[in-house]
Amino acid sequence: GLTHYENQEFKVNDVVVNEAGDRGWVQIRMHSDLLPAIDFEFLIKLNSNLEWRIVDVRFKGITYVSLKKHSFREIIERESILALQNNLSKKNNAYFSDICLKTNTKGSKPC
């Protein structure tokens, strides 16, 4: 399937930073031979180490964080906060177990 993703080009299309200079949006435009141009937007924040970090992704006006918030609220309403906590703990344990196994890093955080 990787052959379908060849010849993609990513370029910074726009950058907007707030007045304080510690938060902003970066718009990346993807050009492909197979698809029309697609814009992805990344919410960035300057952390205490003065490093920029991506904290959210927006595509067609929908952010990843808002999708997760909605699904978390549904679990809480349907079950409970404890159910959400258990759900997230199971996912984190599975995710990090897989990474730790592949990298052979037992004994190091979070392994």
mmCIF file of N, CA, C and O in Angstrom:
data_model
loop_
_atom_site.group_PDB
_atom_site.id
_atom_site.type_symbol
_atom_site.label_atom_id
_atom_site.label_comp_id
_atom_site.label_asym_id
_atom_site.label_seq_id
_atom_site.Cartn_x
_atom_site.Cartn_y
_atom_site.Cartn_z
ATOM 1 N N GLY A 1 0.784 -1.203 0.000
ATOM 2 C CA GLY A 1 0.000 0.000 0.000
ATOM 3 C C GLY A 1 0.827 1.268 0.000
ATOM 4 O O GLY A 1 0.330 2.331 -0.342
ATOM 5 N N LEU A 2 2.105 1.168 0.402
ATOM 6 C CA LEU A 2 2.921 2.378 0.485
ATOM 7 C C LEU A 2 3.123 3.041 -0.871
ATOM 8 O O LEU A 2 3.339 4.252 -0.936
ATOM 9 N N THR A 3 3.033 2.294 -1.954
ATOM 10 C CA THR A 3 3.217 2.898 -3.272
ATOM 11 C C THR A 3 2.156 3.950 -3.561
ATOM 12 O O THR A 3 2.382 4.870 -4.337
ATOM 13 N N HIS A 4 0.997 3.831 -2.926
ATOM 14 C CA HIS A 4 -0.075 4.817 -3.117
ATOM 15 C C HIS A 4 0.247 6.147 -2.440
ATOM 16 O O HIS A 4 -0.399 7.153 -2.706
ATOM 17 N N TYR A 5 1.215 6.153 -1.537
ATOM 18 C CA TYR A 5 1.535 7.362 -0.779
ATOM 19 C C TYR A 5 2.821 8.022 -1.248
ATOM 20 O O TYR A 5 3.315 8.945 -0.624
ATOM 21 N N GLU A 6 3.370 7.562 -2.336
ATOM 22 C CA GLU A 6 4.571 8.181 -2.874
ATOM 23 C C GLU A 6 4.224 9.522 -3.510
ATOM 24 O O GLU A 6 3.086 9.796 -3.861
ATOM 25 N N ASN A 7 5.220 10.351 -3.658
ATOM 26 C CA ASN A 7 5.100 11.655 -4.313
ATOM 27 C C ASN A 7 4.179 12.627 -3.582
ATOM 28 O O ASN A 7 3.608 13.512 -4.199
ATOM 29 N N GLN A 8 4.026 12.459 -2.287
ATOM 30 C CA GLN A 8 3.284 13.449 -1.509
ATOM 31 C C GLN A 8 4.259 14.541 -1.100
ATOM 32 O O GLN A 8 5.412 14.280 -0.782
ATOM 33 N N GLU A 9 3.769 15.746 -1.104
ATOM 34 C CA GLU A 9 4.590 16.884 -0.734
ATOM 35 C C GLU A 9 3.871 17.657 0.357
ATOM 36 O O GLU A 9 2.682 17.941 0.249
ATOM 37 N N PHE A 10 4.576 17.967 1.428
ATOM 38 C CA PHE A 10 4.003 18.717 2.539
ATOM 39 C C PHE A 10 4.705 20.068 2.634
ATOM 40 O O PHE A 10 5.926 20.127 2.626
ATOM 41 N N LYS A 11 3.911 21.122 2.720
ATOM 42 C CA LYS A 11 4.472 22.467 2.846
ATOM 43 C C LYS A 11 3.703 23.245 3.905
ATOM 44 O O LYS A 11 2.489 23.104 4.024
ATOM 45 N N VAL A 12 4.430 24.086 4.634
ATOM 46 C CA VAL A 12 3.774 24.990 5.571
ATOM 47 C C VAL A 12 3.025 26.016 4.732
ATOM 48 O O VAL A 12 3.614 26.705 3.909
ATOM 49 N N ASN A 13 1.717 26.094 4.939
ATOM 50 C CA ASN A 13 0.872 26.987 4.165
ATOM 51 C C ASN A 13 0.626 28.303 4.896
ATOM 52 O O ASN A 13 0.550 29.353 4.290
ATOM 53 N N ASP A 14 0.519 28.230 6.243
ATOM 54 C CA ASP A 14 0.235 29.429 7.032
ATOM 55 C C ASP A 14 0.617 29.174 8.480
ATOM 56 O O ASP A 14 0.564 28.035 8.956
ATOM 57 N N VAL A 15 0.998 30.225 9.182
ATOM 58 C CA VAL A 15 1.305 30.160 10.613
ATOM 59 C C VAL A 15 0.698 31.381 11.273
ATOM 60 O O VAL A 15 0.878 32.495 10.804
ATOM 61 N N VAL A 16 -0.043 31.156 12.350
ATOM 62 C CA VAL A 16 -0.626 32.246 13.127
ATOM 63 C C VAL A 16 -0.259 32.007 14.587
ATOM 64 O O VAL A 16 -0.497 30.922 15.119
ATOM 65 N N VAL A 17 0.333 33.024 15.229
ATOM 66 C CA VAL A 17 0.742 32.915 16.630
ATOM 67 C C VAL A 17 0.030 34.001 17.418
ATOM 68 O O VAL A 17 -0.138 35.124 16.925
ATOM 69 N N ASN A 18 -0.388 33.674 18.641
ATOM 70 C CA ASN A 18 -1.092 34.658 19.466
ATOM 71 C C ASN A 18 -0.157 35.790 19.884
ATOM 72 O O ASN A 18 1.058 35.734 19.686
ATOM 73 N N GLU A 19 -0.743 36.833 20.453
ATOM 74 C CA GLU A 19 0.012 38.027 20.831
ATOM 75 C C GLU A 19 1.087 37.728 21.870
ATOM 76 O O GLU A 19 2.170 38.320 21.839
ATOM 77 N N ALA A 20 0.811 36.788 22.771
ATOM 78 C CA ALA A 20 1.787 36.432 23.799
ATOM 79 C C ALA A 20 2.956 35.634 23.221
ATOM 80 O O ALA A 20 4.005 35.496 23.859
ATOM 81 N N GLY A 21 2.783 35.080 22.031
ATOM 82 C CA GLY A 21 3.852 34.324 21.388
ATOM 83 C C GLY A 21 4.073 32.938 21.940
ATOM 84 O O GLY A 21 5.142 32.360 21.766
ATOM 85 N N ASP A 22 3.052 32.383 22.614
ATOM 86 C CA ASP A 22 3.230 31.060 23.215
ATOM 87 C C ASP A 22 2.241 30.004 22.703
ATOM 88 O O ASP A 22 2.223 28.877 23.178
ATOM 89 N N ARG A 23 1.428 30.367 21.722
ATOM 90 C CA ARG A 23 0.435 29.441 21.178
ATOM 91 C C ARG A 23 0.092 29.865 19.761
ATOM 92 O O ARG A 23 0.098 31.044 19.443
ATOM 93 N N GLY A 24 -0.205 28.884 18.918
ATOM 94 C CA GLY A 24 -0.569 29.239 17.553
ATOM 95 C C GLY A 24 -1.046 28.044 16.753
ATOM 96 O O GLY A 24 -1.148 26.931 17.255
ATOM 97 N N TRP A 25 -1.380 28.320 15.504
ATOM 98 C CA TRP A 25 -1.796 27.279 14.558
ATOM 99 C C TRP A 25 -0.831 27.265 13.387
ATOM 100 O O TRP A 25 -0.439 28.311 12.882
ATOM 101 N N VAL A 26 -0.454 26.062 12.958
ATOM 102 C CA VAL A 26 0.371 25.879 11.766
ATOM 103 C C VAL A 26 -0.465 25.079 10.774
ATOM 104 O O VAL A 26 -0.973 24.007 11.109
ATOM 105 N N GLN A 27 -0.621 25.620 9.574
ATOM 106 C CA GLN A 27 -1.382 24.918 8.546
ATOM 107 C C GLN A 27 -0.404 24.282 7.562
ATOM 108 O O GLN A 27 0.462 24.966 7.006
ATOM 109 N N ILE A 28 -0.547 22.984 7.381
ATOM 110 C CA ILE A 28 0.284 22.221 6.450
ATOM 111 C C ILE A 28 -0.595 21.790 5.285
ATOM 112 O O ILE A 28 -1.691 21.251 5.490
ATOM 113 N N ARG A 29 -0.132 22.024 4.078
ATOM 114 C CA ARG A 29 -0.871 21.596 2.889
ATOM 115 C C ARG A 29 -0.161 20.386 2.283
ATOM 116 O O ARG A 29 1.038 20.403 2.050
ATOM 117 N N MET A 30 -0.947 19.319 2.073
ATOM 118 C CA MET A 30 -0.411 18.119 1.449
ATOM 119 C C MET A 30 -0.833 18.088 -0.013
ATOM 120 O O MET A 30 -2.020 18.187 -0.316
ATOM 121 N N HIS A 31 0.143 17.974 -0.882
ATOM 122 C CA HIS A 31 -0.124 17.818 -2.312
ATOM 123 C C HIS A 31 0.182 16.370 -2.685
ATOM 124 O O HIS A 31 1.169 15.803 -2.232
ATOM 125 N N SER A 32 -0.669 15.786 -3.484
ATOM 126 C CA SER A 32 -0.509 14.400 -3.896
ATOM 127 C C SER A 32 -0.917 14.263 -5.351
ATOM 128 O O SER A 32 -1.765 15.011 -5.840
ATOM 129 N N ASP A 33 -0.332 13.291 -6.026
ATOM 130 C CA ASP A 33 -0.730 13.013 -7.412
ATOM 131 C C ASP A 33 -2.116 12.387 -7.470
ATOM 132 O O ASP A 33 -2.799 12.464 -8.484
ATOM 133 N N LEU A 34 -2.542 11.757 -6.371
ATOM 134 C CA LEU A 34 -3.805 11.006 -6.362
ATOM 135 C C LEU A 34 -4.988 11.763 -5.776
ATOM 136 O O LEU A 34 -6.134 11.414 -6.030
ATOM 137 N N LEU A 35 -4.723 12.768 -4.945
ATOM 138 C CA LEU A 35 -5.789 13.462 -4.213
ATOM 139 C C LEU A 35 -5.701 14.967 -4.433
ATOM 140 O O LEU A 35 -4.635 15.490 -4.761
ATOM 141 N N PRO A 36 -6.804 15.660 -4.211
ATOM 142 C CA PRO A 36 -6.703 17.128 -4.211
ATOM 143 C C PRO A 36 -5.885 17.576 -2.994
ATOM 144 O O PRO A 36 -5.691 16.805 -2.054
ATOM 145 N N ALA A 37 -5.426 18.807 -2.995
ATOM 146 C CA ALA A 37 -4.651 19.332 -1.861
ATOM 147 C C ALA A 37 -5.482 19.248 -0.592
ATOM 148 O O ALA A 37 -6.685 19.509 -0.586
ATOM 149 N N ILE A 38 -4.841 18.838 0.497
ATOM 150 C CA ILE A 38 -5.510 18.687 1.786
ATOM 151 C C ILE A 38 -4.764 19.537 2.804
ATOM 152 O O ILE A 38 -3.532 19.476 2.894
ATOM 153 N N ASP A 39 -5.512 20.324 3.594
ATOM 154 C CA ASP A 39 -4.918 21.136 4.649
ATOM 155 C C ASP A 39 -5.127 20.481 6.005
ATOM 156 O O ASP A 39 -6.236 20.071 6.342
ATOM 157 N N PHE A 40 -4.053 20.384 6.775
ATOM 158 C CA PHE A 40 -4.090 19.933 8.163
ATOM 159 C C PHE A 40 -3.620 21.101 9.005
ATOM 160 O O PHE A 40 -2.692 21.810 8.623
ATOM 161 N N GLU A 41 -4.232 21.297 10.153
ATOM 162 C CA GLU A 41 -3.820 22.381 11.037
ATOM 163 C C GLU A 41 -3.421 21.796 12.387
ATOM 164 O O GLU A 41 -4.082 20.903 12.903
ATOM 165 N N PHE A 42 -2.329 22.304 12.916
ATOM 166 C CA PHE A 42 -1.795 21.827 14.181
ATOM 167 C C PHE A 42 -1.779 22.964 15.187
ATOM 168 O O PHE A 42 -1.224 24.029 14.906
ATOM 169 N N LEU A 43 -2.391 22.747 16.352
ATOM 170 C CA LEU A 43 -2.322 23.704 17.449
ATOM 171 C C LEU A 43 -0.992 23.463 18.150
ATOM 172 O O LEU A 43 -0.690 22.336 18.553
ATOM 173 N N ILE A 44 -0.188 24.509 18.261
ATOM 174 C CA ILE A 44 1.124 24.387 18.885
ATOM 175 C C ILE A 44 1.183 25.265 20.136
ATOM 176 O O ILE A 44 0.528 26.297 20.210
ATOM 177 N N LYS A 45 1.963 24.803 21.116
ATOM 178 C CA LYS A 45 2.170 25.568 22.348
ATOM 179 C C LYS A 45 3.651 25.547 22.687
ATOM 180 O O LYS A 45 4.335 24.553 22.465
ATOM 181 N N LEU A 46 4.103 26.647 23.235
ATOM 182 C CA LEU A 46 5.482 26.767 23.691
ATOM 183 C C LEU A 46 5.530 26.275 25.135
ATOM 184 O O LEU A 46 4.828 26.792 26.005
ATOM 185 N N ASN A 47 6.349 25.238 25.405
ATOM 186 C CA ASN A 47 6.397 24.702 26.767
ATOM 187 C C ASN A 47 7.426 25.452 27.612
ATOM 188 O O ASN A 47 8.085 26.380 27.140
ATOM 189 N N SER A 48 7.579 25.024 28.858
ATOM 190 C CA SER A 48 8.480 25.717 29.787
ATOM 191 C C SER A 48 9.948 25.609 29.375
ATOM 192 O O SER A 48 10.772 26.400 29.822
ATOM 193 N N ASN A 49 10.285 24.638 28.513
ATOM 194 C CA ASN A 49 11.655 24.500 28.001
ATOM 195 C C ASN A 49 11.864 25.280 26.705
ATOM 196 O O ASN A 49 12.863 25.085 26.016
ATOM 197 N N LEU A 50 10.865 26.125 26.370
ATOM 198 C CA LEU A 50 10.887 26.932 25.150
ATOM 199 C C LEU A 50 10.946 26.074 23.884
ATOM 200 O O LEU A 50 11.580 26.431 22.893
ATOM 201 N N GLU A 51 10.253 24.930 23.936
ATOM 202 C CA GLU A 51 10.128 24.041 22.782
ATOM 203 C C GLU A 51 8.677 24.067 22.319
ATOM 204 O O GLU A 51 7.761 24.023 23.137
ATOM 205 N N TRP A 52 8.477 24.122 21.012
ATOM 206 C CA TRP A 52 7.125 24.082 20.465
ATOM 207 C C TRP A 52 6.650 22.638 20.408
ATOM 208 O O TRP A 52 7.384 21.764 19.956
ATOM 209 N N ARG A 53 5.424 22.403 20.869
ATOM 210 C CA ARG A 53 4.826 21.069 20.867
ATOM 211 C C ARG A 53 3.451 21.135 20.215
ATOM 212 O O ARG A 53 2.695 22.088 20.430
ATOM 213 N N ILE A 54 3.125 20.110 19.446
ATOM 214 C CA ILE A 54 1.780 19.996 18.881
ATOM 215 C C ILE A 54 0.870 19.448 19.970
ATOM 216 O O ILE A 54 1.171 18.419 20.569
ATOM 217 N N VAL A 55 -0.249 20.140 20.235
ATOM 218 C CA VAL A 55 -1.169 19.696 21.280
ATOM 219 C C VAL A 55 -2.541 19.308 20.730
ATOM 220 O O VAL A 55 -3.367 18.741 21.450
ATOM 221 N N ASP A 56 -2.793 19.614 19.457
ATOM 222 C CA ASP A 56 -4.063 19.241 18.851
ATOM 223 C C ASP A 56 -3.925 19.299 17.331
ATOM 224 O O ASP A 56 -3.047 19.979 16.815
ATOM 225 N N VAL A 57 -4.781 18.565 16.661
ATOM 226 C CA VAL A 57 -4.801 18.535 15.198
ATOM 227 C C VAL A 57 -6.211 18.864 14.749
ATOM 228 O O VAL A 57 -7.192 18.378 15.331
ATOM 229 N N ARG A 58 -6.324 19.698 13.710
ATOM 230 C CA ARG A 58 -7.641 20.067 13.183
ATOM 231 C C ARG A 58 -7.673 19.734 11.693
ATOM 232 O O ARG A 58 -6.752 20.035 10.949
ATOM 233 N N PHE A 59 -8.762 19.080 11.287
ATOM 234 C CA PHE A 59 -8.976 18.755 9.883
ATOM 235 C C PHE A 59 -10.432 19.054 9.561
ATOM 236 O O PHE A 59 -11.324 18.567 10.243
ATOM 237 N N LYS A 60 -10.647 19.894 8.564
ATOM 238 C CA LYS A 60 -12.005 20.290 8.163
ATOM 239 C C LYS A 60 -12.794 20.847 9.348
ATOM 240 O O LYS A 60 -13.983 20.607 9.497
ATOM 241 N N GLY A 61 -12.127 21.586 10.234
ATOM 242 C CA GLY A 61 -12.791 22.241 11.356
ATOM 243 C C GLY A 61 -13.025 21.363 12.576
ATOM 244 O O GLY A 61 -13.537 21.823 13.579
ATOM 245 N N ILE A 62 -12.646 20.097 12.517
ATOM 246 C CA ILE A 62 -12.858 19.186 13.642
ATOM 247 C C ILE A 62 -11.509 18.880 14.273
ATOM 248 O O ILE A 62 -10.568 18.479 13.593
ATOM 249 N N THR A 63 -11.424 19.071 15.600
ATOM 250 C CA THR A 63 -10.166 18.813 16.291
ATOM 251 C C THR A 63 -10.183 17.429 16.935
ATOM 252 O O THR A 63 -11.232 16.923 17.337
ATOM 253 N N TYR A 64 -9.004 16.847 17.030
ATOM 254 C CA TYR A 64 -8.856 15.538 17.666
ATOM 255 C C TYR A 64 -9.277 15.617 19.131
ATOM 256 O O TYR A 64 -9.966 14.731 19.633
ATOM 257 N N VAL A 65 -8.887 16.687 19.804
ATOM 258 C CA VAL A 65 -9.220 16.833 21.222
ATOM 259 C C VAL A 65 -10.738 16.871 21.428
ATOM 260 O O VAL A 65 -11.267 16.229 22.333
ATOM 261 N N SER A 66 -11.464 17.581 20.559
ATOM 262 C CA SER A 66 -12.924 17.639 20.719
ATOM 263 C C SER A 66 -13.559 16.272 20.493
ATOM 264 O O SER A 66 -14.525 15.916 21.173
ATOM 265 N N LEU A 67 -13.025 15.489 19.569
ATOM 266 C CA LEU A 67 -13.537 14.127 19.358
ATOM 267 C C LEU A 67 -13.326 13.269 20.598
ATOM 268 O O LEU A 67 -14.222 12.525 21.017
ATOM 269 N N LYS A 68 -12.144 13.364 21.192
ATOM 270 C CA LYS A 68 -11.851 12.572 22.387
ATOM 271 C C LYS A 68 -12.723 13.020 23.567
ATOM 272 O O LYS A 68 -13.236 12.189 24.304
ATOM 273 N N LYS A 69 -12.891 14.329 23.736
ATOM 274 C CA LYS A 69 -13.741 14.834 24.822
ATOM 275 C C LYS A 69 -15.148 14.275 24.696
ATOM 276 O O LYS A 69 -15.760 13.858 25.679
ATOM 277 N N HIS A 70 -15.664 14.264 23.473
ATOM 278 C CA HIS A 70 -17.017 13.765 23.231
ATOM 279 C C HIS A 70 -17.111 12.282 23.598
ATOM 280 O O HIS A 70 -18.049 11.865 24.289
ATOM 281 N N SER A 71 -16.145 11.487 23.178
ATOM 282 C CA SER A 71 -16.199 10.055 23.493
ATOM 283 C C SER A 71 -16.029 9.816 24.994
ATOM 284 O O SER A 71 -16.667 8.924 25.563
ATOM 285 N N PHE A 72 -15.204 10.623 25.671
ATOM 286 C CA PHE A 72 -15.036 10.490 27.117
ATOM 287 C C PHE A 72 -16.344 10.813 27.844
ATOM 288 O O PHE A 72 -16.747 10.117 28.772
ATOM 289 N N ARG A 73 -17.016 11.888 27.402
ATOM 290 C CA ARG A 73 -18.294 12.257 28.025
ATOM 291 C C ARG A 73 -19.326 11.151 27.865
ATOM 292 O O ARG A 73 -20.112 10.886 28.773
ATOM 293 N N GLU A 74 -19.338 10.512 26.699
ATOM 294 C CA GLU A 74 -20.289 9.418 26.457
ATOM 295 C C GLU A 74 -20.058 8.263 27.426
ATOM 296 O O GLU A 74 -21.011 7.714 27.977
ATOM 297 N N ILE A 75 -18.796 7.903 27.655
ATOM 298 C CA ILE A 75 -18.483 6.821 28.596
ATOM 299 C C ILE A 75 -18.927 7.202 29.999
ATOM 300 O O ILE A 75 -19.535 6.394 30.710
ATOM 301 N N ILE A 76 -18.659 8.446 30.404
ATOM 302 C CA ILE A 76 -19.051 8.901 31.745
ATOM 303 C C ILE A 76 -20.566 8.877 31.899
ATOM 304 O O ILE A 76 -21.082 8.406 32.919
ATOM 305 N N GLU A 77 -21.295 9.365 30.889
ATOM 306 C CA GLU A 77 -22.761 9.389 30.972
ATOM 307 C C GLU A 77 -23.348 7.983 30.963
ATOM 308 O O GLU A 77 -24.305 7.701 31.677
ATOM 309 N N ARG A 78 -22.804 7.102 30.137
ATOM 310 C CA ARG A 78 -23.305 5.742 30.010
ATOM 311 C C ARG A 78 -22.932 4.878 31.212
ATOM 312 O O ARG A 78 -23.711 4.050 31.667
ATOM 313 N N GLU A 79 -21.698 5.084 31.718
ATOM 314 C CA GLU A 79 -21.194 4.241 32.798
ATOM 315 C C GLU A 79 -20.824 5.090 34.010
ATOM 316 O O GLU A 79 -21.665 5.364 34.839
ATOM 317 N N SER A 80 -19.565 5.531 34.066
ATOM 318 C CA SER A 80 -19.102 6.346 35.195
ATOM 319 C C SER A 80 -17.707 6.882 34.898
ATOM 320 O O SER A 80 -17.063 6.481 33.938
ATOM 321 N N ILE A 81 -17.240 7.775 35.786
ATOM 322 C CA ILE A 81 -15.875 8.291 35.658
ATOM 323 C C ILE A 81 -14.881 7.155 35.890
ATOM 324 O O ILE A 81 -13.855 7.068 35.210
ATOM 325 N N LEU A 82 -15.189 6.262 36.805
ATOM 326 C CA LEU A 82 -14.318 5.117 37.069
ATOM 327 C C LEU A 82 -14.182 4.238 35.827
ATOM 328 O O LEU A 82 -13.093 3.745 35.520
ATOM 329 N N ALA A 83 -15.274 4.070 35.090
ATOM 330 C CA ALA A 83 -15.231 3.282 33.846
ATOM 331 C C ALA A 83 -14.297 3.953 32.831
ATOM 332 O O ALA A 83 -13.533 3.266 32.144
ATOM 333 N N LEU A 84 -14.359 5.269 32.735
ATOM 334 C CA LEU A 84 -13.465 5.992 31.835
ATOM 335 C C LEU A 84 -12.017 5.802 32.271
ATOM 336 O O LEU A 84 -11.142 5.517 31.454
ATOM 337 N N GLN A 85 -11.760 5.941 33.557
ATOM 338 C CA GLN A 85 -10.405 5.772 34.084
ATOM 339 C C GLN A 85 -9.887 4.358 33.785
ATOM 340 O O GLN A 85 -8.750 4.199 33.323
ATOM 341 N N ASN A 86 -10.715 3.349 33.993
ATOM 342 C CA ASN A 86 -10.308 1.970 33.712
ATOM 343 C C ASN A 86 -10.045 1.766 32.224
ATOM 344 O O ASN A 86 -9.079 1.107 31.838
ATOM 345 N N ASN A 87 -10.908 2.343 31.390
ATOM 346 C CA ASN A 87 -10.755 2.246 29.945
ATOM 347 C C ASN A 87 -9.432 2.843 29.494
ATOM 348 O O ASN A 87 -8.683 2.238 28.718
ATOM 349 N N LEU A 88 -9.121 4.045 29.989
ATOM 350 C CA LEU A 88 -7.869 4.714 29.615
ATOM 351 C C LEU A 88 -6.649 3.972 30.159
ATOM 352 O O LEU A 88 -5.628 3.860 29.471
ATOM 353 N N SER A 89 -6.749 3.439 31.364
ATOM 354 C CA SER A 89 -5.634 2.674 31.942
ATOM 355 C C SER A 89 -5.329 1.431 31.120
ATOM 356 O O SER A 89 -4.162 1.127 30.841
ATOM 357 N N LYS A 90 -6.381 0.724 30.711
ATOM 358 C CA LYS A 90 -6.185 -0.474 29.875
ATOM 359 C C LYS A 90 -5.521 -0.119 28.560
ATOM 360 O O LYS A 90 -4.601 -0.807 28.099
ATOM 361 N N LYS A 91 -5.983 0.977 27.925
ATOM 362 C CA LYS A 91 -5.392 1.396 26.654
ATOM 363 C C LYS A 91 -3.932 1.804 26.827
ATOM 364 O O LYS A 91 -3.079 1.453 26.007
ATOM 365 N N ASN A 92 -3.626 2.557 27.883
ATOM 366 C CA ASN A 92 -2.242 2.966 28.142
ATOM 367 C C ASN A 92 -1.349 1.758 28.398
ATOM 368 O O ASN A 92 -0.233 1.677 27.881
ATOM 369 N N ASN A 93 -1.835 0.815 29.210
ATOM 370 C CA ASN A 93 -1.045 -0.379 29.508
ATOM 371 C C ASN A 93 -0.761 -1.182 28.247
ATOM 372 O O ASN A 93 0.363 -1.638 28.032
ATOM 373 N N ALA A 94 -1.775 -1.358 27.402
ATOM 374 C CA ALA A 94 -1.588 -2.098 26.155
ATOM 375 C C ALA A 94 -0.610 -1.373 25.234
ATOM 376 O O ALA A 94 0.293 -1.988 24.647
ATOM 377 N N TYR A 95 -0.760 -0.063 25.124
ATOM 378 C CA TYR A 95 0.108 0.740 24.251
ATOM 379 C C TYR A 95 1.559 0.661 24.700
ATOM 380 O O TYR A 95 2.459 0.372 23.907
ATOM 381 N N PHE A 96 1.801 0.910 25.989
ATOM 382 C CA PHE A 96 3.171 0.921 26.474
ATOM 383 C C PHE A 96 3.762 -0.482 26.553
ATOM 384 O O PHE A 96 4.967 -0.663 26.356
ATOM 385 N N SER A 97 2.958 -1.494 26.806
ATOM 386 C CA SER A 97 3.461 -2.878 26.796
ATOM 387 C C SER A 97 4.002 -3.227 25.428
ATOM 388 O O SER A 97 5.064 -3.845 25.306
ATOM 389 N N ASP A 98 3.269 -2.826 24.389
ATOM 390 C CA ASP A 98 3.705 -3.092 23.022
ATOM 391 C C ASP A 98 5.009 -2.372 22.713
ATOM 392 O O ASP A 98 5.945 -2.951 22.158
ATOM 393 N N ILE A 99 5.098 -1.104 23.082
ATOM 394 C CA ILE A 99 6.324 -0.328 22.840
ATOM 395 C C ILE A 99 7.494 -0.923 23.622
ATOM 396 O O ILE A 99 8.587 -1.091 23.082
ATOM 397 N N CYS A 100 7.270 -1.263 24.883
ATOM 398 C CA CYS A 100 8.346 -1.796 25.723
ATOM 399 C C CYS A 100 8.845 -3.137 25.194
ATOM 400 O O CYS A 100 10.047 -3.408 25.215
ATOM 401 N N LEU A 101 7.917 -3.946 24.701
ATOM 402 C CA LEU A 101 8.297 -5.234 24.137
ATOM 403 C C LEU A 101 9.152 -5.052 22.886
ATOM 404 O O LEU A 101 10.188 -5.694 22.725
ATOM 405 N N LYS A 102 8.735 -4.138 22.016
ATOM 406 C CA LYS A 102 9.459 -3.908 20.767
ATOM 407 C C LYS A 102 10.827 -3.281 20.993
ATOM 408 O O LYS A 102 11.769 -3.525 20.238
ATOM 409 N N THR A 103 10.945 -2.429 22.005
ATOM 410 C CA THR A 103 12.213 -1.718 22.239
ATOM 411 C C THR A 103 13.069 -2.360 23.318
ATOM 412 O O THR A 103 14.171 -1.894 23.582
ATOM 413 N N ASN A 104 12.533 -3.407 23.960
ATOM 414 C CA ASN A 104 13.253 -4.113 25.007
ATOM 415 C C ASN A 104 13.768 -3.160 26.080
ATOM 416 O O ASN A 104 14.965 -3.099 26.370
ATOM 417 N N THR A 105 12.854 -2.355 26.638
ATOM 418 C CA THR A 105 13.239 -1.345 27.639
ATOM 419 C C THR A 105 12.567 -1.587 28.979
ATOM 420 O O THR A 105 12.093 -0.671 29.625
ATOM 421 N N LYS A 106 12.544 -2.820 29.440
ATOM 422 C CA LYS A 106 11.941 -3.122 30.742
ATOM 423 C C LYS A 106 12.703 -2.406 31.847
ATOM 424 O O LYS A 106 13.936 -2.300 31.809
ATOM 425 N N GLY A 107 11.965 -1.927 32.829
ATOM 426 C CA GLY A 107 12.567 -1.236 33.965
ATOM 427 C C GLY A 107 12.696 0.264 33.794
ATOM 428 O O GLY A 107 12.891 0.986 34.751
ATOM 429 N N SER A 108 12.562 0.756 32.566
ATOM 430 C CA SER A 108 12.586 2.198 32.318
ATOM 431 C C SER A 108 11.155 2.703 32.273
ATOM 432 O O SER A 108 10.255 1.972 31.906
ATOM 433 N N LYS A 109 10.952 3.982 32.629
ATOM 434 C CA LYS A 109 9.616 4.556 32.525
ATOM 435 C C LYS A 109 9.202 4.583 31.069
ATOM 436 O O LYS A 109 10.015 4.892 30.216
ATOM 437 N N PRO A 110 8.000 4.295 30.710
ATOM 438 C CA PRO A 110 6.884 3.780 31.491
ATOM 439 C C PRO A 110 6.827 2.266 31.523
ATOM 440 O O PRO A 110 5.788 1.686 31.827
ATOM 441 N N CYS A 111 7.926 1.614 31.193
ATOM 442 C CA CYS A 111 7.940 0.143 31.130
ATOM 443 C C CYS A 111 8.110 -0.406 32.507
ATOM 444 O O CYS A 111 8.462 -1.203 33.037
#
